[in-house]
C-alpha cells in the first residue's frame, strides 16, 4: 500500500467515443423513441474496460483492509471474512433470485432465512427474530419503534423517555429522536458501569411514568461487562420500561450468556460484525432484531414462517408473514439477504460446539493485548475486559502527543489504528478490538509497534505529530473540505 | 477451529501473560447463573460440506439463470459486466471498514466520490451522498430532509399512489413517531389531482419516474406547482431510465432518490441493494449519511475525505436528523464500476435496448386476444397488461414453460386485479419474448 | 486564567453566548472561549430575520469540522437582523468573535433573561473551572 500512487479521476481519463462494454445489436424491431422526453446529454465517463479495471485496481491499493493485516478498530469487530461465503453469495440460485419470486420458487432462500432466524434466537435467548433491518442502526430503530408501539397498545403512550448511558454509540440517541421520543442521558460510575444512583433517580423520580425503556450496550462500549447488569434491567423494568440491548458487542457474548435470559426484551445483531459478513468499505450491513414474547407481535416484517407443516412425503412450506401488530417494513423486500446467507454459512461452520470459541478467543486476544499494553499506556479500568478495551492515548513525558498522533503513526508501522476518541467519556480514548481471527505473532508485532511509538513520542515527538509518513497521503485539510464543499466532479449540467 | 488460529500452547502462553488460569476465568463478571448456556445449533461443518450445502439450498430456488425473467417491480435483471464482480472481490475494497482514517482509505474515498459524481450526472443534481440502504429508505430519508428544510413548520407530505407500494410503507414506518401526515396515495388518480392538496402546510410532494407502472409522467408542471406552494419536489427515479429520459433535475426536482440496484447489483433476493440520494446545492447540508469531499493533504496533494461530519449521529447524537451509520458502500462501488464501464455511450445503448425489447413485447402482447396493454403514456422497460385470467394462474402456466412472468398488481392495487406488470430488459432475447407471447396466447 | 478574551461590559451565558444590550436591541455572539473550543468554524446557520423567538430557544447553529453547537438566546423578542456575512466567511467567528463575528440582533420584548447571566469575571472563572 505504501508505494501506491494517487490516481486521476475517472472523468479525467478516457477519450470521446470510448466505452468499456461491448453490447449486442437489438434483435427486435426498433420502436420510435419519444425524442421530446429524452435527455440531450449523458455526462458519464468514456473509458475502455482495461482502463476501468486498472483505475479501480490502483484505487484498491490505496486502501488498508482486513485481508492485509490487523484491523483493531474497537466496536467494529473487524474479523476475517471467510472466502467461501463470497463464493456462496455468487451462486446463481442466490444472486439471480428475484425478491418477488412466488414462494414456491424460493423455498431454498426461505429455508435459509428461517434457520438463521432460529439460530440467532437460540444464540441470544430470544423468542423471535426479524432479519429485515439493513444495518445495526436500522435494527435499533426497529427496536425502539416496537417499544413505543408496545406502550401505546397498553394505553401507556405517555412513556416517551429512553435512558441512554453517556458511553453509548451515537446511533442510540439519534435513534430515539427518529422514533419521536426523548433521550435521558445517564452517567457512568468510576468502574465504567452505569451509575446506579442516577439510574434509580431517573426510574423512581418524576419521570417514572414516562420511562419507555433503556438502550444499553453489553459489554459496554468500554469493553466491560456491567457487573450490575441484572440490577439495571430490574430497575428499568420495575419502572415499566423495556430493555433494549445494543448487540454491537455480541462477539463477547456468544455461548457465554444469552441476553434474552438476562431479561432483555429486544436486541439487534450486527451480522457484519459478529457473524463475519464483510464491511465493504462502509456497508452493506445487516441488523436483525431479536425479541421476547411480549414484543414478538411487533417485529418488523416480513419474517419467514412455516406456512404448511411438514407431511409424510413433503417438506414444510416456508412463506413470508407480517407479524400481527408489526411496526411495518424497514426497507423494501426482506432485508439484506446476501448478508443472511453469509451469516448462515458462518454459523454452520462453527456449529453448536464452536460458536462459543469465537467469543472465548476474541476475549483472550483482547485481554492479552491489554495485559501487554498496560505496561506502556494508562488503562482506565483495571479488570478483565470483554472482546475490546480502552487505553488512554497519553504518554508520560510527551504531553503534546495525542491519541490521534499515535493512531496516525501506527499506519507507518503497517497497522490500522484503533478507534479514536470513542467512547467519549475516556480522554484520548483508543478503543482496541483485535477479534478472534488474529494470530499471536501479529498481536505481538502490534504491541511492539505501540511500544516503539511510545519511545518515539518522548525522543522525537515531531515524527508522531506529522505522521503518517508512508501512507499514500499525509494528513488532510478537513477544514478546507468542509468550507469549500467540492462534492462532485461531473461536468456541469444544463441550467436548472 | 475454522477461522481461529490459536494453538493450545499459544493460548496457554497468552493466559500466563494475562495472569488468568483459564479462558473461562475472563468471564467472571457475567452473572454465574446465566454463564455458559447450552446452544441448540447444528454441529460444525467443514468448508467443503458448507459449500455443498449452500449450493443445494441455492438450487432450491427458481432463478434468472434457469428461467426467462419478465419480473421487475423495483428489482431488475440486467447484464452486469464481469469486471464489476472482479473489482468487488478485491479484498482491499470489501474487507475494509468505513473510511474514518482517510490516509489509508483513499481507494474507497475516491471511488465513492466518483460514484457521487456519476449519480449527480444521471440525476441532474448538485450533490449525492455515499448511499442509503435502498430506494425505500432513501425516500423515507427524503421526507426527513423536507421536514428539516421546512424547519418542521410544514407537516404534510404528498405521495403519488404510483410510487412503489413498499417504498410508501417504509416511509410510513420511518415517520410513525412524528406528528406528520402522509397523504395522496389512497386514490388512483393522476398526478395533477395531487396538486389540489398542495398548501402552505405541505413540506414535499413525491412522484416516481418512471412510475411504478413503468410510465413516464409529465413532471415539469408538477415541479412548478410544488414550488409555488413552497414545497420540495422529490422524484423517485430508476437510474437506468435516466440513460434515456430527461434528468429529474432538468424537470425541476429538488431531491432525487431511488434504487440503483439496476446499475451493477444482482437481484440477490432483494438485498443488499443501493439507495441513492441526490440533492440541489442549497439543501446539501440537510443530507443524511456519509458524503465525500475533495481537499488537499499536508503536501498539497489532492485527496478525499468524509465531510459535513457534524450532521452525523456519532457527533450530533440525539440532535442528528438520521441515525444512519453503515450504508451500502460496496454496492456504491459496484455502481461506480458499472457506470464507468458503460459510460456515456454504453449506458445509452443499454437504455435503448430496454426500451426496444419492452416495446416489442408490449406490442405483441397487446395484439393477443383477451390481453391489452396500457399505452396511454410513454413507458421505459415495464408496462401494465390487463389479463383475461388471474395473474397467479397465468404465472403458474408461464413457470411450466421456464418463464418467470410479470408482477401481480392486484396484490397492492384493488382496482388492478388481473393486471400484470411486465418487465423486459436487455437480457431478454427476442426468442424469450416470442416464447412469452406464445404461452400467453394459449391462455387468452 | 485561560488564554481567551472576555471583554467587560457584556453579559455571558453558561452555554457560551455573549449578549450586548443597547436599549431593547440585544446583539448575540459566541465567546472567544467557545470559538477556541470548537476550533475552525466551517458553517453557521441562523433563523430568519423577522422570526419571533422565545427565551431559551435556539436561534441557530455553528459547526466546526468535528463538532456542532446550538446557539441559544436568553431574551425573547423578534430577530431584527442576522449576520449573513458569516455564511460566506464563517472563519470570522474564530478571528473576531466579539466584533465582525456577531451573529444575531434581537429586538427584545422582555429583557428579564439577562438577569441570570454572568459578568466577565464570573464567566472567566466559570471557563477556568471546566
Coordinates of C-alpha atoms in Angstrom, one line a residue, chain B:
Chain B
X1 CA -11.0 -24.4 14.7
X2 CA -12.2 -22.8 11.4
X3 CA -11.1 -19.2 11.4
X4 CA -9.4 -19.2 14.9
X5 CA -5.7 -19.7 14.5
X6 CA -4.6 -20.3 18.1
X7 CA -2.7 -23.4 19.1
X8 CA -3.2 -24.8 22.6
X9 CA 0.3 -23.8 23.7
X10 CA -0.2 -20.3 22.4
X11 CA -3.4 -19.9 24.3
X12 CA -1.6 -21.1 27.5
X13 CA 1.2 -18.6 27.0
X14 CA -1.3 -15.8 26.5
X15 CA -3.2 -16.7 29.6
X16 CA 0.1 -16.7 31.6
X17 CA 0.7 -13.2 30.3
X18 CA -2.8 -12.1 31.4
X19 CA -2.4 -13.9 34.7
X20 CA -5.5 -15.9 34.3
X21 CA -5.8 -19.7 34.9
X22 CA -8.3 -20.3 32.1
X23 CA -10.2 -18.5 29.4
X24 CA -13.4 -19.1 31.3
X25 CA -12.0 -17.0 34.2
X26 CA -12.1 -14.0 31.9
X27 CA -15.9 -14.1 32.1
X28 CA -16.2 -13.7 35.9
X29 CA -18.2 -10.5 35.6
X30 CA -21.0 -12.4 33.8
X31 CA -23.7 -13.5 36.3
X32 CA -22.8 -17.1 37.2
X33 CA -26.4 -18.2 37.0
X34 CA -26.5 -17.3 33.3
X35 CA -22.9 -18.1 32.3
X36 CA -22.1 -20.6 29.5
X37 CA -25.6 -21.8 28.5
X38 CA -26.0 -24.7 26.1
X39 CA -26.7 -23.9 22.4
X40 CA -29.1 -25.9 20.3
X41 CA -27.4 -25.4 17.0
X42 CA -26.4 -28.0 14.3
X43 CA -23.0 -29.5 14.6
X44 CA -19.9 -27.9 12.9
X45 CA -19.2 -28.4 9.2
X46 CA -16.1 -28.3 7.1
X47 CA -15.7 -25.7 4.4
X48 CA -16.2 -28.5 1.8
X49 CA -19.5 -29.5 3.3
X50 CA -20.7 -25.9 3.8
X51 CA -20.0 -25.2 0.1
X52 CA -22.0 -28.2 -0.9
X53 CA -24.9 -27.3 1.4
X54 CA -25.0 -23.7 0.1
X55 CA -25.2 -25.0 -3.5
X56 CA -28.0 -27.4 -2.6
X57 CA -30.0 -24.6 -0.9
X58 CA -29.4 -22.2 -3.8
X59 CA -30.7 -24.8 -6.3
X60 CA -34.0 -25.0 -4.5
X61 CA -34.8 -21.5 -5.9
X62 CA -36.1 -20.5 -9.4
X63 CA -33.6 -18.0 -10.6
X64 CA -32.7 -15.9 -13.6
X65 CA -30.1 -18.2 -14.9
X66 CA -32.6 -21.1 -15.4
X67 CA -35.7 -19.0 -16.2
X68 CA -36.5 -16.3 -18.6
X69 CA -37.2 -13.3 -16.3
X70 CA -40.0 -10.8 -17.0
X71 CA -40.5 -9.6 -13.5
X72 CA -39.3 -6.2 -12.3
X73 CA -41.4 -4.1 -9.9
X74 CA -38.4 -2.5 -8.2
X75 CA -35.8 -5.2 -8.8
X76 CA -34.3 -5.7 -12.2
X77 CA -32.4 -8.4 -14.0
X78 CA -29.7 -6.6 -16.0
X79 CA -26.5 -7.6 -17.6
X80 CA -23.5 -7.0 -15.3
X81 CA -20.1 -6.9 -17.0
X82 CA -17.7 -9.4 -15.4
X83 CA -15.2 -6.7 -14.4
X84 CA -17.7 -5.4 -11.8
X85 CA -17.6 -8.6 -9.8
X86 CA -13.8 -8.9 -10.1
X87 CA -13.3 -5.4 -8.6
X88 CA -15.8 -6.1 -5.8
X89 CA -13.9 -9.3 -4.9
X90 CA -10.7 -7.3 -4.2
X91 CA -10.2 -7.7 -0.5
X92 CA -8.8 -4.2 -0.4
X93 CA -12.4 -3.0 -1.0
X94 CA -14.7 -5.5 0.5
X95 CA -12.7 -6.2 3.7
X96 CA -12.1 -2.5 4.5
X97 CA -14.1 -0.5 7.1
X98 CA -15.7 2.9 6.7
X99 CA -13.0 5.3 5.7
X100 CA -12.6 7.1 9.0
X101 CA -8.8 7.1 8.5
X102 CA -8.6 8.9 5.2
X103 CA -4.8 8.5 4.8
X104 CA -5.2 4.7 4.3
X105 CA -8.7 4.7 2.7
X106 CA -8.2 6.8 -0.4
X107 CA -9.4 4.0 -2.6
X108 CA -12.8 3.8 -1.0
X109 CA -13.0 7.5 -0.7
X110 CA -12.1 8.3 -4.3
X111 CA -14.4 5.5 -5.7
X112 CA -17.2 6.9 -3.6
X113 CA -16.6 10.4 -4.7
X114 CA -16.7 9.2 -8.3
X115 CA -20.0 7.4 -7.5
X116 CA -21.4 10.6 -6.1
X117 CA -20.3 12.5 -9.2
X118 CA -21.8 10.0 -11.6
X119 CA -25.1 9.9 -9.7
X120 CA -25.2 13.7 -10.0
X121 CA -24.6 13.4 -13.7
X122 CA -27.5 11.0 -14.1
X123 CA -30.0 12.8 -11.9
X124 CA -29.1 16.4 -12.7
X125 CA -28.4 17.2 -9.1
X126 CA -25.5 19.0 -7.5
X127 CA -24.6 16.6 -4.7
X128 CA -25.2 12.9 -3.8
X129 CA -24.4 11.1 -0.6
X130 CA -22.5 7.8 -0.3
X131 CA -25.7 5.8 -0.2
X132 CA -28.7 4.7 1.8
X133 CA -29.9 1.2 2.4
X134 CA -32.2 1.0 -0.6
X135 CA -34.7 3.0 -2.6
X136 CA -37.4 2.8 0.0
X137 CA -35.3 4.2 2.9
X138 CA -33.8 6.9 0.6
X139 CA -37.4 8.1 0.1
X140 CA -38.1 7.9 3.9
X141 CA -34.9 10.0 4.5
X142 CA -36.1 12.5 1.8
X143 CA -39.2 13.1 3.9
X144 CA -36.9 13.9 6.9
X145 CA -34.9 16.3 4.8
X146 CA -38.1 18.1 3.5
X147 CA -39.4 18.4 7.1
X148 CA -36.0 19.9 8.1
X149 CA -35.9 22.3 5.2
X150 CA -39.4 23.5 6.3
X151 CA -38.0 23.6 9.9
X152 CA -40.8 21.4 11.0
X153 CA -43.4 24.1 10.3
X154 CA -45.0 22.1 7.5
X155 CA -46.4 18.8 8.4
X156 CA -47.9 17.4 5.3
X157 CA -46.3 15.1 2.8
X158 CA -47.9 14.1 -0.5
X159 CA -47.2 10.8 -2.2
X160 CA -48.4 9.7 -5.6
X161 CA -50.0 6.2 -5.5
X162 CA -47.8 5.3 -8.4
X163 CA -44.7 5.2 -6.1
X164 CA -43.6 1.6 -5.3
X165 CA -46.1 0.4 -2.6
X166 CA -43.3 -0.9 -0.4
X167 CA -41.5 2.4 -0.5
X168 CA -44.6 4.2 0.8
X169 CA -44.9 1.6 3.5
X170 CA -41.3 2.1 4.6
X171 CA -41.7 5.9 4.7
X172 CA -44.7 5.4 7.0
X173 CA -42.7 3.1 9.2
X174 CA -40.0 5.7 9.5
X175 CA -42.3 8.5 10.4
X176 CA -44.9 6.8 12.6
X177 CA -43.4 8.6 15.7
X178 CA -43.7 12.0 14.1
X179 CA -46.6 14.4 14.1
X180 CA -46.9 14.5 10.3
X181 CA -49.4 13.2 7.7
X182 CA -48.6 11.3 4.5
X183 CA -51.5 11.6 2.1
X184 CA -52.4 11.4 -1.6
X185 CA -51.7 7.8 -2.3
X186 CA -55.0 6.3 -1.3
X187 CA -56.6 7.4 -4.6
X188 CA -55.8 6.2 -8.0
X189 CA -55.9 9.4 -9.9
X190 CA -53.3 11.3 -11.9
X191 CA -50.5 13.4 -10.5
X192 CA -52.4 16.6 -11.4
X193 CA -55.1 15.5 -8.9
X194 CA -52.4 15.7 -6.2
X195 CA -51.7 19.4 -6.9
X196 CA -55.0 20.4 -5.3
X197 CA -53.6 19.0 -2.0
X198 CA -50.6 21.4 -2.0
X199 CA -50.8 24.2 0.6
X200 CA -48.6 26.1 2.9
X201 CA -48.5 23.2 5.3
X202 CA -47.0 20.9 2.6
X203 CA -43.3 20.0 3.1
X204 CA -43.0 17.9 -0.1
X205 CA -44.6 16.2 -3.0
X206 CA -43.1 13.0 -4.3
X207 CA -43.7 11.0 -7.5
X208 CA -41.9 8.1 -9.2
X209 CA -40.2 8.4 -12.6
X210 CA -40.9 6.1 -14.4
X211 CA -43.8 5.4 -12.1
X212 CA -44.5 2.0 -10.5
X213 CA -46.4 1.1 -13.7
X214 CA -43.4 1.9 -15.9
X215 CA -44.9 5.1 -17.3
X216 CA -43.3 8.5 -17.8
X217 CA -45.5 11.2 -16.4
X218 CA -45.2 14.9 -17.3
X219 CA -43.3 16.4 -14.4
X220 CA -42.3 20.0 -15.2
X221 CA -45.7 21.5 -14.3
X222 CA -45.8 19.4 -11.1
X223 CA -42.5 20.8 -10.1
X224 CA -43.7 24.3 -10.7
X225 CA -46.9 23.8 -8.7
X226 CA -45.0 22.3 -5.7
X227 CA -42.5 25.2 -5.7
X228 CA -45.3 27.7 -5.9
X229 CA -46.7 26.2 -2.7
X230 CA -43.2 26.4 -1.1
X231 CA -42.9 22.6 -1.0
X232 CA -40.0 20.5 -2.2
X233 CA -40.4 18.3 -5.3
X234 CA -39.0 14.8 -4.8
X235 CA -38.6 12.3 -7.6
X236 CA -38.0 8.6 -7.0
X237 CA -36.2 7.6 -10.2
X238 CA -34.9 4.4 -11.7
X239 CA -31.4 5.4 -12.7
X240 CA -31.5 3.0 -15.7
X241 CA -34.3 5.0 -17.2
X242 CA -32.2 8.2 -16.8
X243 CA -29.9 6.8 -19.5
X244 CA -32.6 8.0 -22.0
X245 CA -35.0 10.3 -20.3
X246 CA -34.6 13.9 -19.1
X247 CA -33.0 14.1 -15.7
X248 CA -35.3 14.9 -12.8
X249 CA -33.0 17.9 -12.2
X250 CA -33.8 19.3 -15.7
X251 CA -37.5 18.8 -14.8
X252 CA -37.3 20.8 -11.6
X253 CA -36.7 18.2 -8.8
X254 CA -35.2 19.3 -5.6
X255 CA -34.3 15.8 -4.4
X256 CA -33.9 12.7 -6.4
X257 CA -33.8 9.3 -4.7
X258 CA -34.2 5.7 -5.7
X259 CA -32.9 2.3 -6.1
X260 CA -29.6 2.0 -8.0
X261 CA -29.7 -1.8 -8.0
X262 CA -30.1 -1.8 -11.8
X263 CA -26.6 -0.3 -12.0
X264 CA -24.4 -3.4 -11.5
X265 CA -26.0 -5.0 -8.4
X266 CA -27.5 -8.5 -8.9
X267 CA -31.1 -9.4 -7.9
X268 CA -29.9 -11.2 -4.8
X269 CA -33.4 -11.9 -3.4
X270 CA -33.8 -8.2 -2.5
X271 CA -30.6 -7.1 -1.0
X272 CA -28.0 -5.7 -0.5
X273 CA -29.2 -3.0 -2.8
X274 CA -28.2 0.6 -3.2
X275 CA -30.3 3.6 -2.1
X276 CA -29.1 6.7 -3.8
X277 CA -29.8 10.2 -2.7
X278 CA -29.1 13.3 -4.7
X279 CA -30.0 16.9 -3.9
X280 CA -29.7 20.5 -5.0
X281 CA -26.8 22.6 -3.7
X282 CA -29.0 24.8 -1.5
X283 CA -30.1 21.9 0.6
X284 CA -26.9 19.9 0.7
X285 CA -26.3 20.4 4.4
X286 CA -29.6 18.6 5.2
X287 CA -28.5 15.4 3.5
X288 CA -28.2 12.4 5.8
X289 CA -25.4 9.8 5.8
X290 CA -21.9 10.0 4.6
X291 CA -20.7 12.3 2.0
X292 CA -17.2 12.5 0.5
X293 CA -15.5 15.8 -0.4
X294 CA -12.3 16.8 -2.1
X295 CA -9.4 18.5 -0.3
X296 CA -5.6 18.6 -0.1
X297 CA -3.2 16.8 2.2
X298 CA -0.3 18.4 4.1
X299 CA 1.9 18.3 1.0
X300 CA -0.8 19.9 -1.2
X301 CA -1.8 16.7 -3.0
X302 CA -5.5 16.3 -3.9
X303 CA -7.2 13.8 -1.6
X304 CA -10.7 12.8 -0.4
X305 CA -12.3 12.8 3.0
X306 CA -15.7 12.3 4.6
X307 CA -17.0 15.8 5.1
X308 CA -20.0 17.6 6.6
X309 CA -19.4 15.2 9.5
X310 CA -21.1 17.2 12.3
X311 CA -24.5 16.3 10.8
X312 CA -23.9 12.6 11.6
X313 CA -25.1 10.6 14.6
X314 CA -21.7 10.0 16.2
X315 CA -21.2 13.7 16.6
X316 CA -24.7 15.2 16.8
X317 CA -26.2 12.3 18.7
X318 CA -29.8 13.0 19.7
X319 CA -29.8 16.1 17.6
X320 CA -28.9 14.2 14.4
X321 CA -31.8 14.0 11.8
X322 CA -30.9 10.4 11.0
X323 CA -29.2 7.5 12.8
X324 CA -27.6 6.1 9.6
X325 CA -24.1 4.8 10.1
X326 CA -23.3 1.7 8.0
X327 CA -24.5 2.3 4.4
X328 CA -24.3 0.3 1.2
X329 CA -20.7 1.2 0.4
X330 CA -19.7 -1.9 -1.6
X331 CA -22.9 -1.6 -3.7
X332 CA -21.9 2.0 -4.5
X333 CA -18.6 0.7 -5.7
X334 CA -20.4 -1.8 -7.9
X335 CA -22.5 1.1 -9.4
X336 CA -19.3 3.2 -9.8
X337 CA -17.5 0.4 -11.8
X338 CA -20.7 -0.3 -13.8
X339 CA -21.3 3.3 -14.7
X340 CA -17.6 3.8 -15.6
X341 CA -17.6 0.7 -17.8
X342 CA -20.9 1.6 -19.5
X343 CA -20.1 5.2 -19.7
X344 CA -21.8 7.9 -21.8
X345 CA -22.2 5.6 -24.9
X346 CA -22.8 2.2 -23.4
X347 CA -25.4 3.2 -20.9
X348 CA -27.4 5.0 -23.5
X349 CA -27.3 1.8 -25.6
X350 CA -28.5 -0.3 -22.7
X351 CA -31.3 2.1 -22.1
X352 CA -32.3 1.8 -25.8
X353 CA -32.2 -2.0 -25.7
X354 CA -34.5 -2.0 -22.7
X355 CA -36.9 0.4 -24.5
X356 CA -37.0 -1.6 -27.7
X357 CA -37.4 -5.0 -26.0
X358 CA -40.2 -3.8 -23.8
X359 CA -42.0 -2.1 -26.6
X360 CA -41.7 -5.1 -28.9
X361 CA -43.1 -7.3 -26.1
X362 CA -45.9 -4.8 -25.3
X363 CA -46.9 -4.5 -28.9
X364 CA -47.1 -8.3 -29.4
X365 CA -49.0 -8.9 -26.2
X366 CA -51.4 -6.2 -27.0
X367 CA -52.4 -8.0 -30.1
X368 CA -53.3 -11.2 -28.3
X369 CA -56.9 -12.0 -27.7
X370 CA -58.0 -11.2 -24.2
X371 CA -54.9 -9.2 -23.3
X372 CA -54.4 -5.4 -23.6
X373 CA -51.5 -3.1 -22.7
X374 CA -52.0 0.3 -21.2
X375 CA -50.3 2.6 -23.8
X376 CA -51.9 5.8 -22.5
X377 CA -48.5 7.2 -21.6
X378 CA -44.9 6.6 -22.8
X379 CA -43.1 3.8 -20.9
X380 CA -39.5 2.6 -20.5
X381 CA -39.0 -1.1 -19.8
X382 CA -42.1 -2.0 -17.9
X383 CA -45.8 -1.9 -18.8
X384 CA -49.2 -3.0 -17.5
X385 CA -51.1 -5.8 -19.1
X386 CA -54.8 -6.4 -18.5
X387 CA -55.2 -10.2 -18.5
X388 CA -58.2 -12.4 -19.1
X389 CA -57.5 -14.6 -16.0
X390 CA -56.0 -14.2 -12.6
X391 CA -52.3 -13.3 -12.8
X392 CA -51.4 -16.2 -10.4
X393 CA -52.9 -18.7 -12.9
X394 CA -51.0 -17.1 -15.8
X395 CA -47.7 -17.1 -13.9
X396 CA -48.1 -20.8 -13.0
X397 CA -48.6 -21.6 -16.6
X398 CA -45.5 -19.5 -17.6
X399 CA -43.4 -21.1 -15.0
X400 CA -44.1 -24.5 -16.5
X401 CA -42.5 -23.2 -19.7
X402 CA -39.5 -21.8 -17.9
X403 CA -40.7 -18.2 -17.7
X404 CA -41.0 -16.0 -14.6
X405 CA -43.9 -13.8 -15.5
X406 CA -44.9 -10.3 -14.5
X407 CA -45.8 -8.9 -11.1
X408 CA -49.4 -9.3 -9.9
X409 CA -50.6 -5.8 -9.4
X410 CA -53.8 -6.9 -7.7
X411 CA -51.7 -7.6 -4.6
X412 CA -51.4 -3.9 -4.0
X413 CA -54.0 -2.1 -6.1
X414 CA -57.6 -3.4 -5.7
X415 CA -58.6 -1.8 -9.0
X416 CA -55.9 -3.8 -10.8
X417 CA -57.0 -7.3 -10.2
X418 CA -55.9 -9.5 -13.2
X419 CA -53.3 -6.8 -14.2
X420 CA -49.7 -7.8 -14.6
X421 CA -46.7 -5.5 -14.6
X422 CA -44.3 -7.0 -17.2
X423 CA -40.7 -6.0 -17.5
X424 CA -38.3 -6.6 -20.4
X425 CA -34.6 -5.7 -20.2
X426 CA -31.6 -6.0 -22.4
X427 CA -31.2 -9.6 -21.0
X428 CA -34.4 -10.8 -22.7
X429 CA -33.7 -12.1 -26.2
X430 CA -36.3 -11.9 -28.9
X431 CA -36.7 -15.7 -28.7
X432 CA -37.6 -15.4 -25.0
X433 CA -40.1 -12.6 -25.7
X434 CA -41.7 -14.6 -28.5
X435 CA -42.0 -17.6 -26.2
X436 CA -43.7 -15.4 -23.6
X437 CA -46.1 -14.2 -26.2
X438 CA -46.8 -17.7 -27.4
X439 CA -47.6 -19.1 -24.0
X440 CA -49.8 -16.1 -23.1
X441 CA -51.5 -16.5 -26.4
X442 CA -52.5 -20.0 -25.4
X443 CA -54.2 -18.6 -22.2
X444 CA -56.3 -15.9 -23.9

